[in-house]
Coordinates of N, CA and C in Angstrom, one line a residue:
M1 N 3.5 19.8 -0.5 CA 3.9 20.7 0.6 C 3.6 20.0 2.0
K2 N 2.7 19.1 2.0 CA 2.4 18.5 3.3 C 3.6 17.9 4.1
Q3 N 4.5 17.2 3.4 CA 5.6 16.6 4.0 C 6.6 17.7 4.5
H4 N 6.7 18.8 3.6 CA 7.6 19.8 4.0 C 7.1 20.6 5.2
R5 N 5.8 20.8 5.3 CA 5.2 21.5 6.5 C 5.4 20.6 7.7
L6 N 5.2 19.3 7.6 CA 5.4 18.4 8.7 C 6.9 18.5 9.2
A7 N 7.8 18.5 8.2 CA 9.2 18.5 8.6 C 9.5 19.9 9.3
A8 N 8.9 20.9 8.8 CA 9.1 22.2 9.4 C 8.6 22.3 10.8
A9 N 7.4 21.7 11.0 CA 6.8 21.6 12.4 C 7.7 20.9 13.3
V10 N 8.2 19.7 12.8 CA 9.1 18.9 13.7 C 10.3 19.7 14.1
A11 N 10.9 20.3 13.1 CA 12.1 21.1 13.4 C 11.9 22.2 14.4
L12 N 10.7 22.9 14.2 CA 10.4 24.0 15.1 C 10.2 23.6 16.5
V13 N 9.4 22.5 16.7 CA 9.0 22.1 18.0 C 10.3 21.5 18.7
S14 N 11.1 20.8 18.0 CA 12.2 20.2 18.7 C 13.4 21.1 19.0
L15 N 13.5 22.2 18.3 CA 14.7 23.1 18.5 C 14.4 24.3 19.3
V16 N 13.1 24.6 19.6 CA 12.8 25.8 20.3 C 13.4 25.7 21.7
L17 N 13.5 24.5 22.3 CA 14.1 24.4 23.6 C 15.5 24.8 23.6
A18 N 16.2 24.4 22.5 CA 17.6 24.8 22.4 C 17.8 26.3 22.3
G19 N 16.8 27.0 21.9 CA 17.0 28.4 21.7 C 16.6 29.2 23.0
C20 N 16.1 28.5 24.0 CA 15.7 29.1 25.2 C 16.8 29.5 26.1
D21 N 16.7 30.5 26.9 CA 17.7 30.9 27.8 C 17.8 29.8 28.9
S22 N 19.0 29.3 29.2 CA 19.2 28.2 30.2 C 18.6 28.6 31.5
Q23 N 18.5 29.9 31.8 CA 18.0 30.3 33.1 C 16.4 30.3 33.2
T24 N 15.8 30.2 32.0 CA 14.3 30.3 31.9 C 13.7 29.0 32.6
S25 N 12.7 29.3 33.4 CA 12.0 28.2 34.1 C 10.9 27.7 33.3
V26 N 10.9 26.4 33.0 CA 9.9 25.8 32.2 C 9.0 24.9 33.1
E27 N 7.7 25.2 33.1 CA 6.7 24.4 33.8 C 6.5 23.0 33.2
L28 N 6.7 22.0 34.0 CA 6.5 20.6 33.5 C 5.6 19.9 34.4
K29 N 4.4 20.4 34.6 CA 3.5 19.9 35.6 C 2.3 19.2 34.9
T30 N 1.6 19.8 34.0 CA 0.4 19.3 33.4 C 0.8 18.2 32.3
P31 N -0.1 17.3 32.0 CA 0.2 16.4 30.9 C 0.5 17.0 29.6
A32 N -0.1 18.1 29.3 CA 0.2 18.8 28.0 C 1.7 19.4 28.1
Q33 N 2.1 19.9 29.2 CA 3.4 20.4 29.3 C 4.5 19.3 29.2
K34 N 4.2 18.2 29.9 CA 5.1 17.1 29.9 C 5.2 16.5 28.5
A35 N 4.0 16.4 27.8 CA 4.0 15.9 26.4 C 4.8 16.8 25.5
S36 N 4.6 18.1 25.7 CA 5.3 19.1 24.9 C 6.8 18.9 25.0
Y37 N 7.3 18.8 26.3 CA 8.7 18.6 26.5 C 9.2 17.3 25.9
G38 N 8.4 16.2 26.0 CA 8.7 14.9 25.4 C 8.9 15.0 23.9
I39 N 8.0 15.8 23.2 CA 8.1 15.9 21.8 C 9.4 16.7 21.4
G40 N 9.7 17.7 22.2 CA 10.9 18.5 21.9 C 12.1 17.6 22.1
L41 N 12.1 16.8 23.2 CA 13.3 16.0 23.6 C 13.5 14.9 22.5
N42 N 12.4 14.2 22.1 CA 12.6 13.2 21.1 C 13.0 13.7 19.8
M43 N 12.3 14.8 19.3 CA 12.7 15.3 18.0 C 14.1 15.9 18.0
G44 N 14.5 16.5 19.1 CA 15.8 17.1 19.2 C 16.9 16.0 19.1
K45 N 16.6 14.9 19.7 CA 17.6 13.8 19.6 C 17.7 13.2 18.2
S46 N 16.5 13.2 17.6 CA 16.4 12.7 16.2 C 17.2 13.6 15.2
L47 N 17.0 14.9 15.4 CA 17.7 15.8 14.5 C 19.2 15.8 14.8
A48 N 19.6 15.6 16.0 CA 21.0 15.6 16.4 C 21.7 14.4 15.7
Q49 N 20.9 13.2 15.6 CA 21.4 12.1 15.0 C 21.6 12.3 13.5
E50 N 20.8 13.2 12.9 CA 20.8 13.5 11.5 C 21.9 14.5 11.2
G51 N 22.6 15.0 12.2 CA 23.7 15.9 12.0 C 23.3 17.3 11.8
M52 N 22.0 17.7 12.1 CA 21.5 19.0 11.9 C 21.9 19.9 13.1
D53 N 23.2 20.2 13.2 CA 23.7 20.9 14.4 C 24.0 22.4 14.1
D54 N 23.6 22.8 12.9 CA 23.9 24.2 12.5 C 22.6 25.0 12.3
L55 N 21.5 24.5 12.7 CA 20.2 25.2 12.6 C 20.2 26.4 13.6
D56 N 19.6 27.5 13.2 CA 19.6 28.7 14.0 C 18.4 28.7 14.9
S57 N 18.7 28.5 16.2 CA 17.6 28.4 17.2 C 16.8 29.7 17.3
K58 N 17.4 30.9 17.0 CA 16.7 32.1 17.0 C 15.7 32.2 15.9
A59 N 16.1 31.7 14.7 CA 15.2 31.6 13.6 C 14.1 30.7 13.9
V60 N 14.4 29.6 14.6 CA 13.3 28.6 15.0 C 12.3 29.3 15.8
A61 N 12.8 30.0 16.8 CA 11.9 30.7 17.8 C 11.0 31.7 17.0
Q62 N 11.6 32.4 16.0 CA 10.9 33.4 15.2 C 9.8 32.8 14.4
G63 N 10.1 31.6 13.9 CA 9.1 30.9 13.1 C 7.9 30.5 13.9
I64 N 8.2 30.0 15.1 CA 7.1 29.6 16.0 C 6.3 30.8 16.4
E65 N 6.9 31.9 16.7 CA 6.2 33.1 17.1 C 5.3 33.6 16.0
D66 N 5.8 33.6 14.7 CA 5.0 34.0 13.6 C 3.8 33.1 13.4
A67 N 4.1 31.8 13.5 CA 3.0 30.9 13.3 C 1.9 31.0 14.3
V68 N 2.3 31.0 15.6 CA 1.4 31.1 16.7 C 0.6 32.4 16.7
G69 N 1.4 33.5 16.4 CA 0.7 34.8 16.3 C 0.0 35.1 15.0
K70 N 0.0 34.2 14.1 CA -0.7 34.3 12.8 C -0.2 35.5 12.1
K71 N 1.2 35.7 12.2 CA 1.8 36.8 11.4 C 2.2 36.4 10.0
E72 N 2.4 37.3 9.2 CA 2.9 37.0 7.8 C 4.2 36.3 7.8
Q73 N 4.3 35.2 7.2 CA 5.6 34.4 7.2 C 6.7 35.2 6.4
K74 N 7.9 35.1 6.9 CA 9.0 35.9 6.4 C 9.6 35.3 5.1
L75 N 9.3 34.1 4.8 CA 9.8 33.4 3.7 C 8.7 32.8 2.9
K76 N 8.8 32.8 1.6 CA 7.7 32.3 0.7 C 7.8 30.7 0.8
D77 N 6.7 30.1 0.4 CA 6.7 28.6 0.4 C 7.8 28.0 -0.4
D78 N 8.0 28.6 -1.6 CA 9.0 28.0 -2.5 C 10.4 28.1 -1.9
E79 N 10.7 29.2 -1.1 CA 12.0 29.3 -0.5 C 12.1 28.3 0.6
L80 N 11.0 28.0 1.3 CA 11.1 27.0 2.4 C 11.3 25.6 1.7
V81 N 10.6 25.3 0.6 CA 10.8 24.0 -0.1 C 12.2 23.9 -0.5
E82 N 12.8 24.9 -1.0 CA 14.2 24.8 -1.5 C 15.2 24.6 -0.3
A83 N 14.9 25.3 0.9 CA 15.7 25.1 2.0 C 15.6 23.7 2.6
F84 N 14.4 23.1 2.7 CA 14.2 21.8 3.2 C 14.9 20.8 2.2
A85 N 14.8 21.0 0.9 CA 15.4 20.1 0.0 C 16.9 20.1 0.1
A86 N 17.5 21.2 0.5 CA 18.9 21.3 0.7 C 19.3 20.5 1.9
L87 N 18.5 20.7 3.0 CA 18.8 19.9 4.2 C 18.6 18.4 4.0
Q88 N 17.6 18.0 3.2 CA 17.4 16.6 2.9 C 18.5 16.0 2.2
K89 N 19.0 16.8 1.2 CA 20.1 16.3 0.4 C 21.4 16.1 1.2
R90 N 21.6 17.1 2.1 CA 22.8 17.0 3.0 C 22.6 15.8 3.9
A91 N 21.4 15.6 4.4 CA 21.2 14.4 5.3 C 21.5 13.1 4.6
E92 N 21.0 13.0 3.3 CA 21.2 11.8 2.5 C 22.6 11.6 2.2
E93 N 23.4 12.6 1.9 CA 24.8 12.5 1.7 C 25.5 12.0 2.9
R94 N 25.1 12.6 4.1 CA 25.8 12.2 5.3 C 25.5 10.7 5.6
M95 N 24.2 10.3 5.4 CA 23.9 8.9 5.7 C 24.6 8.0 4.7
A96 N 24.8 8.4 3.5 CA 25.5 7.5 2.5 C 26.9 7.4 2.9
K97 N 27.5 8.5 3.4 CA 28.9 8.4 3.8 C 29.1 7.5 5.0
M98 N 28.1 7.6 6.0 CA 28.2 6.8 7.2 C 28.0 5.3 6.8
S99 N 27.1 5.1 5.9 CA 26.8 3.7 5.4 C 28.1 3.1 4.8
E100 N 28.8 3.9 4.0 CA 30.0 3.4 3.4 C 31.1 3.1 4.4
E101 N 31.2 4.0 5.4 CA 32.2 3.8 6.4 C 31.9 2.6 7.3
S102 N 30.6 2.4 7.6 CA 30.2 1.3 8.4 C 30.4 0.0 7.7
A103 N 30.2 -0.1 6.3 CA 30.4 -1.3 5.6 C 31.9 -1.6 5.5
A104 N 32.8 -0.6 5.4 CA 34.2 -0.8 5.3 C 34.7 -1.3 6.7
A105 N 34.2 -0.7 7.8 CA 34.6 -1.1 9.1 C 34.2 -2.5 9.4
G106 N 33.0 -2.9 9.0 CA 32.5 -4.2 9.2 C 33.3 -5.3 8.4
K107 N 33.7 -4.9 7.2 CA 34.5 -5.9 6.4 C 35.8 -6.1 7.1
K108 N 36.4 -5.0 7.6 CA 37.7 -5.1 8.3 C 37.6 -5.9 9.6
F109 N 36.5 -5.7 10.3 CA 36.3 -6.4 11.6 C 36.2 -7.9 11.3
L110 N 35.4 -8.3 10.3 CA 35.2 -9.7 10.0 C 36.5 -10.4 9.6
E111 N 37.3 -9.7 8.8 CA 38.6 -10.2 8.3 C 39.5 -10.5 9.5
E112 N 39.5 -9.6 10.4 CA 40.4 -9.8 11.6 C 39.8 -10.8 12.5
N113 N 38.5 -10.8 12.7 CA 37.8 -11.8 13.6 C 38.0 -13.2 13.1
A114 N 38.0 -13.4 11.8 CA 38.1 -14.8 11.3 C 39.5 -15.4 11.6
K115 N 40.5 -14.6 12.0 CA 41.8 -15.1 12.3 C 41.9 -15.6 13.8
K116 N 40.8 -15.3 14.6 CA 40.9 -15.7 16.0 C 40.6 -17.2 16.2
P117 N 41.3 -17.8 17.2 CA 41.1 -19.2 17.5 C 39.7 -19.4 17.9
G118 N 39.1 -20.5 17.4 CA 37.7 -20.9 17.7 C 36.7 -20.3 16.9
V119 N 37.0 -19.3 16.0 CA 36.0 -18.7 15.2 C 35.9 -19.5 13.9
V120 N 34.7 -19.9 13.5 CA 34.4 -20.6 12.3 C 33.7 -19.7 11.3
T121 N 34.1 -19.7 10.1 CA 33.4 -18.9 9.0 C 32.7 -19.9 8.1
T122 N 31.4 -19.7 7.9 CA 30.7 -20.6 7.0 C 30.8 -20.0 5.5
A123 N 30.2 -20.8 4.6 CA 30.2 -20.4 3.2 C 29.5 -19.1 2.9
S124 N 28.5 -18.8 3.8 CA 27.7 -17.6 3.6 C 28.5 -16.3 4.1
G125 N 29.5 -16.6 4.9 CA 30.2 -15.5 5.5 C 29.9 -15.3 7.0
L126 N 28.9 -16.1 7.5 CA 28.6 -16.0 8.9 C 29.7 -16.6 9.7
Q127 N 30.0 -15.9 10.8 CA 31.1 -16.4 11.7 C 30.5 -16.8 13.1
Y128 N 31.0 -17.8 13.7 CA 30.5 -18.2 15.0 C 31.5 -18.9 15.9
E129 N 31.3 -18.8 17.2 CA 32.1 -19.5 18.2 C 31.2 -20.3 19.0
V130 N 31.6 -21.5 19.3 CA 30.8 -22.4 20.3 C 31.3 -22.0 21.7
V131 N 30.5 -21.4 22.5 CA 30.8 -21.0 23.8 C 30.5 -22.1 24.8
K132 N 29.5 -22.8 24.6 CA 29.1 -23.9 25.5 C 28.5 -25.0 24.6
K133 N 29.0 -26.2 24.7 CA 28.5 -27.4 23.9 C 27.5 -28.1 24.7
A134 N 26.6 -28.8 23.9 CA 25.6 -29.6 24.4 C 25.2 -30.7 23.4
D135 N 24.4 -31.7 23.8 CA 24.1 -32.8 22.9 C 22.6 -32.8 22.6
G136 N 21.9 -31.7 22.8 CA 20.4 -31.7 22.5 C 20.2 -31.7 21.0
P137 N 18.9 -31.8 20.6 CA 18.5 -31.8 19.2 C 18.8 -30.5 18.5
Q138 N 18.8 -30.5 17.2 CA 19.0 -29.3 16.4 C 17.7 -28.9 15.8
P139 N 17.4 -27.6 15.7 CA 16.1 -27.2 15.1 C 16.1 -27.2 13.6
K140 N 14.9 -27.4 13.1 CA 14.7 -27.3 11.6 C 14.1 -26.0 11.2
P141 N 14.1 -25.6 10.0 CA 13.6 -24.3 9.6 C 12.1 -24.1 10.0
T142 N 11.4 -25.2 10.1 CA 10.0 -25.2 10.4 C 9.7 -25.1 11.9
D143 N 10.7 -25.2 12.7 CA 10.6 -25.2 14.2 C 10.4 -23.8 14.8
V144 N 9.8 -23.8 15.9 CA 9.8 -22.6 16.8 C 10.7 -22.9 18.0
V145 N 11.6 -22.0 18.3 CA 12.6 -22.2 19.3 C 12.4 -21.2 20.4
T146 N 13.0 -21.5 21.6 CA 13.0 -20.6 22.7 C 14.5 -20.2 22.9
V147 N 14.8 -18.9 22.9 CA 16.2 -18.5 23.0 C 16.4 -17.4 24.0
H148 N 17.6 -17.2 24.5 CA 18.0 -16.0 25.2 C 19.1 -15.4 24.3
Y149 N 19.2 -14.1 24.3 CA 20.2 -13.5 23.4 C 20.6 -12.1 23.9
T150 N 21.8 -11.6 23.5 CA 22.2 -10.2 23.7 C 22.8 -9.8 22.4
G151 N 22.3 -8.7 21.8 CA 22.8 -8.3 20.5 C 23.6 -7.0 20.7
K152 N 24.8 -7.0 20.1 CA 25.7 -5.9 20.2 C 26.3 -5.4 18.9
L153 N 26.7 -4.2 18.8 CA 27.5 -3.7 17.7 C 28.9 -4.2 17.9
T154 N 29.8 -4.0 16.9 CA 31.1 -4.4 17.0 C 31.9 -3.6 18.1
N155 N 31.4 -2.4 18.4 CA 32.1 -1.6 19.4 C 31.7 -2.0 20.8
G156 N 30.8 -3.0 21.0 CA 30.4 -3.5 22.3 C 29.1 -2.9 22.8
T157 N 28.5 -2.0 22.0 CA 27.3 -1.3 22.4 C 26.1 -2.3 22.3
T158 N 25.3 -2.5 23.4 CA 24.2 -3.4 23.3 C 23.0 -2.7 22.8
F159 N 22.3 -3.3 21.8 CA 21.1 -2.7 21.2 C 19.9 -3.4 21.5
D160 N 20.0 -4.7 22.0 CA 18.8 -5.4 22.4 C 19.3 -6.6 23.2
S161 N 18.5 -7.0 24.2 CA 18.9 -8.2 25.1 C 17.7 -8.7 25.8
S162 N 17.4 -10.0 25.5 CA 16.3 -10.7 26.3 C 16.9 -11.0 27.6
V163 N 18.2 -11.2 27.8 CA 18.8 -11.4 29.1 C 18.6 -10.3 30.0
D164 N 18.8 -9.0 29.5 CA 18.6 -7.8 30.3 C 17.1 -7.7 30.7
R165 N 16.2 -8.1 29.8 CA 14.8 -8.0 30.1 C 14.3 -9.2 31.1
G166 N 15.2 -10.2 31.2 CA 14.9 -11.3 32.1 C 13.8 -12.2 31.6
S167 N 13.7 -12.3 30.2 CA 12.6 -13.1 29.7 C 13.1 -13.6 28.3
P168 N 13.2 -15.0 28.2 CA 13.6 -15.5 26.8 C 12.4 -15.3 25.9
I169 N 12.7 -15.5 24.6 CA 11.6 -15.3 23.6 C 11.5 -16.6 22.7
D170 N 10.2 -16.8 22.2 CA 10.0 -17.8 21.3 C 9.9 -17.2 19.9
L171 N 10.5 -17.9 18.9 CA 10.5 -17.3 17.6 C 10.6 -18.5 16.5
P172 N 10.1 -18.2 15.3 CA 10.2 -19.2 14.3 C 11.6 -19.2 13.7
V173 N 12.2 -20.3 13.5 CA 13.6 -20.3 13.0 C 13.7 -19.6 11.6
S174 N 12.7 -19.8 10.8 CA 12.7 -19.2 9.4 C 12.2 -17.8 9.4
G175 N 11.8 -17.2 10.5 CA 11.2 -15.9 10.5 C 12.1 -14.8 11.1
V176 N 13.4 -15.1 11.1 CA 14.4 -14.1 11.6 C 15.4 -13.7 10.5
I177 N 16.4 -12.9 10.9 CA 17.4 -12.5 9.9 C 18.2 -13.7 9.4
P178 N 18.7 -13.7 8.2 CA 19.4 -14.8 7.7 C 20.5 -15.4 8.5
G179 N 21.2 -14.5 9.2 CA 22.3 -15.0 10.0 C 21.8 -15.8 11.2
W180 N 20.7 -15.5 11.7 CA 20.1 -16.3 12.8 C 19.5 -17.6 12.3
V181 N 18.9 -17.5 11.1 CA 18.3 -18.7 10.5 C 19.4 -19.8 10.3
E182 N 20.5 -19.4 9.8 CA 21.7 -20.3 9.7 C 22.3 -20.7 11.0
G183 N 22.5 -19.7 11.9 CA 23.1 -20.0 13.1 C 22.3 -20.9 14.0
L184 N 21.0 -20.7 14.1 CA 20.2 -21.6 14.9 C 20.2 -23.0 14.5
Q185 N 20.3 -23.3 13.2 CA 20.3 -24.7 12.7 C 21.6 -25.4 12.9
L186 N 22.6 -24.6 13.3 CA 23.9 -25.2 13.6 C 23.9 -25.6 15.1
M187 N 23.1 -25.1 15.9 CA 23.1 -25.3 17.3 C 22.3 -26.5 17.8
H188 N 22.7 -27.0 19.0 CA 22.0 -28.0 19.7 C 21.3 -27.4 20.9
V189 N 20.2 -27.9 21.3 CA 19.5 -27.3 22.5 C 20.5 -27.4 23.7
G190 N 20.6 -26.3 24.4 CA 21.5 -26.2 25.5 C 22.8 -25.6 25.2
E191 N 23.1 -25.3 23.9 CA 24.3 -24.7 23.5 C 24.2 -23.2 23.6
K192 N 25.4 -22.6 23.7 CA 25.6 -21.1 23.6 C 26.6 -20.8 22.5
Y193 N 26.2 -20.0 21.6 CA 27.0 -19.5 20.5 C 27.3 -18.0 20.6
K194 N 28.4 -17.6 20.0 CA 28.5 -16.2 19.7 C 28.5 -16.1 18.2
L195 N 27.6 -15.3 17.6 CA 27.4 -15.2 16.2 C 28.0 -13.8 15.8
Y196 N 28.7 -13.8 14.7 CA 29.2 -12.5 14.1 C 28.5 -12.5 12.7
I197 N 27.6 -11.6 12.6 CA 26.7 -11.6 11.4 C 27.0 -10.5 10.5
P198 N 27.5 -10.8 9.3 CA 27.7 -9.7 8.3 C 26.5 -8.9 8.0
S199 N 26.6 -7.7 7.6 CA 25.4 -6.9 7.4 C 24.4 -7.5 6.4
D200 N 25.0 -8.1 5.3 CA 24.1 -8.7 4.3 C 23.3 -9.9 4.8
L201 N 23.7 -10.4 6.0 CA 22.9 -11.5 6.6 C 22.1 -11.0 7.8
A202 N 22.2 -9.6 8.0 CA 21.4 -9.0 9.1 C 20.4 -8.0 8.4
Y203 N 20.6 -6.7 8.6 CA 19.7 -5.7 8.1 C 20.2 -4.9 6.9
G204 N 21.5 -5.1 6.5 CA 22.0 -4.4 5.4 C 21.9 -2.9 5.5
A205 N 21.5 -2.3 4.4 CA 21.5 -0.8 4.4 C 20.2 -0.3 5.0
Q206 N 19.2 -1.2 5.3 CA 17.9 -0.8 5.8 C 17.9 -1.1 7.3
S207 N 18.4 -0.1 8.1 CA 18.4 -0.4 9.6 C 17.0 -0.3 10.2
P208 N 16.7 -1.2 11.1 CA 15.4 -1.2 11.7 C 15.3 -0.3 12.9
S209 N 16.4 0.3 13.3 CA 16.4 1.1 14.5 C 17.6 2.1 14.4
P210 N 17.4 3.3 15.0 CA 18.6 4.2 15.1 C 19.7 3.6 15.9
A211 N 19.5 2.6 16.7 CA 20.5 2.0 17.5 C 21.4 1.1 16.7
I212 N 21.0 0.8 15.5 CA 21.7 -0.1 14.6 C 22.1 0.7 13.3
P213 N 23.3 1.2 13.2 CA 23.6 1.9 11.9 C 23.5 1.0 10.7
A214 N 23.2 1.6 9.6 CA 23.1 0.9 8.3 C 24.4 0.1 8.1
N215 N 24.3 -1.0 7.5 CA 25.5 -1.9 7.1 C 26.3 -2.3 8.3
S216 N 25.7 -2.5 9.4 CA 26.4 -2.9 10.6 C 26.6 -4.4 10.7
V217 N 27.8 -4.8 11.1 CA 28.0 -6.2 11.5 C 27.4 -6.3 12.9
L218 N 26.6 -7.4 13.2 CA 26.0 -7.6 14.5 C 26.6 -8.8 15.2
V219 N 26.8 -8.6 16.5 CA 27.4 -9.7 17.3 C 26.3 -10.1 18.3
F220 N 26.0 -11.4 18.3 CA 25.0 -12.0 19.2 C 25.6 -13.0 20.1
D221 N 25.3 -12.9 21.4 CA 25.5 -14.0 22.3 C 24.1 -14.8 22.4
L222 N 24.1 -16.0 21.9 CA 22.8 -16.7 21.6 C 22.8 -18.0 22.4
E223 N 21.8 -18.3 23.1 CA 21.6 -19.5 23.8 C 20.3 -20.2 23.4
L224 N 20.4 -21.4 22.9 CA 19.2 -22.2 22.4 C 18.7 -23.0 23.6
L225 N 17.6 -22.5 24.2 CA 17.0 -23.1 25.4 C 16.1 -24.3 25.1
A226 N 15.3 -24.3 24.0 CA 14.4 -25.4 23.7 C 13.8 -25.3 22.3
I227 N 13.3 -26.4 21.8 CA 12.6 -26.4 20.6 C 11.1 -26.7 21.0
K228 N 10.2 -25.9 20.6 CA 8.8 -26.0 21.0 C 8.2 -27.3 20.3
D229 N 7.4 -28.0 21.1 CA 6.7 -29.2 20.6 C 5.3 -28.8 20.2
P230 N 5.0 -28.8 18.8 CA 3.7 -28.3 18.4 C 2.5 -29.1 19.0
A231 N 2.7 -30.4 19.2 CA 1.7 -31.3 19.7 C 1.3 -30.9 21.1
K232 N 2.4 -30.6 21.9 CA 2.2 -30.2 23.3 C 1.5 -28.8 23.4
E233 N 1.9 -27.9 22.4 CA 1.4 -26.6 22.4 C -0.1 -26.6 22.0
D234 N -0.5 -27.5 21.1 CA -1.9 -27.7 20.7 C -2.7 -28.2 21.8
A235 N -2.1 -29.2 22.6 CA -2.9 -29.8 23.7 C -3.1 -28.8 24.8
A236 N -2.1 -28.0 25.0 CA -2.2 -27.0 26.1 C -3.2 -25.9 25.8
A237 N -3.4 -25.7 24.5 CA -4.3 -24.7 24.0 C -5.8 -25.1 24.1
K238 N -6.0 -26.5 24.2 CA -7.4 -27.0 24.2 C -8.0 -27.0 25.6

């Protein structure tokens, strides 16, 4: 029951604002008030992403009122368990459908992209374009490199960017997604590549973020700035 009660609490907190009259004035002055609004805002966005757009805001408000007022609940626990199970099943079915659609769209994108001039497809299925050539050294799997990157979905939506943050990052070549591991070893220091990474070389069905749908093809503008020298790093640390 603990998980179901937590899910119920999340739903109640997040949707109560939706059930409020738009003319009602809400105080957002104290830290508690601001935090309360933030909880509702974040949870509301999460539920919207799950497709739960048919929940009854009046019933949500009634549930909050009964809980806060310590009134007898209008539904038995087993009825609530059944209701949450139905919502969970619906959410899982929706996510499965979205995952299938994303996989199909990704496959079609890569098939069309492979036909473009300058796009190279490797044996693994990774696709890349050389945007800027250079003659620097190439990293090995054991190296740590400094890179700048912008990651996008195939529709052009940016989900992460060191360029936007204004700060390149250091990372181990062997410690990133397979598409990056392969792509980085193709590059020379000073080069810029555009990587088109199939979902099985990225995150597959296990998305690390709501910004990246499951089974997404990822597109990266990647610049290899440097290969870190362990000897110099050790000397600097002493």
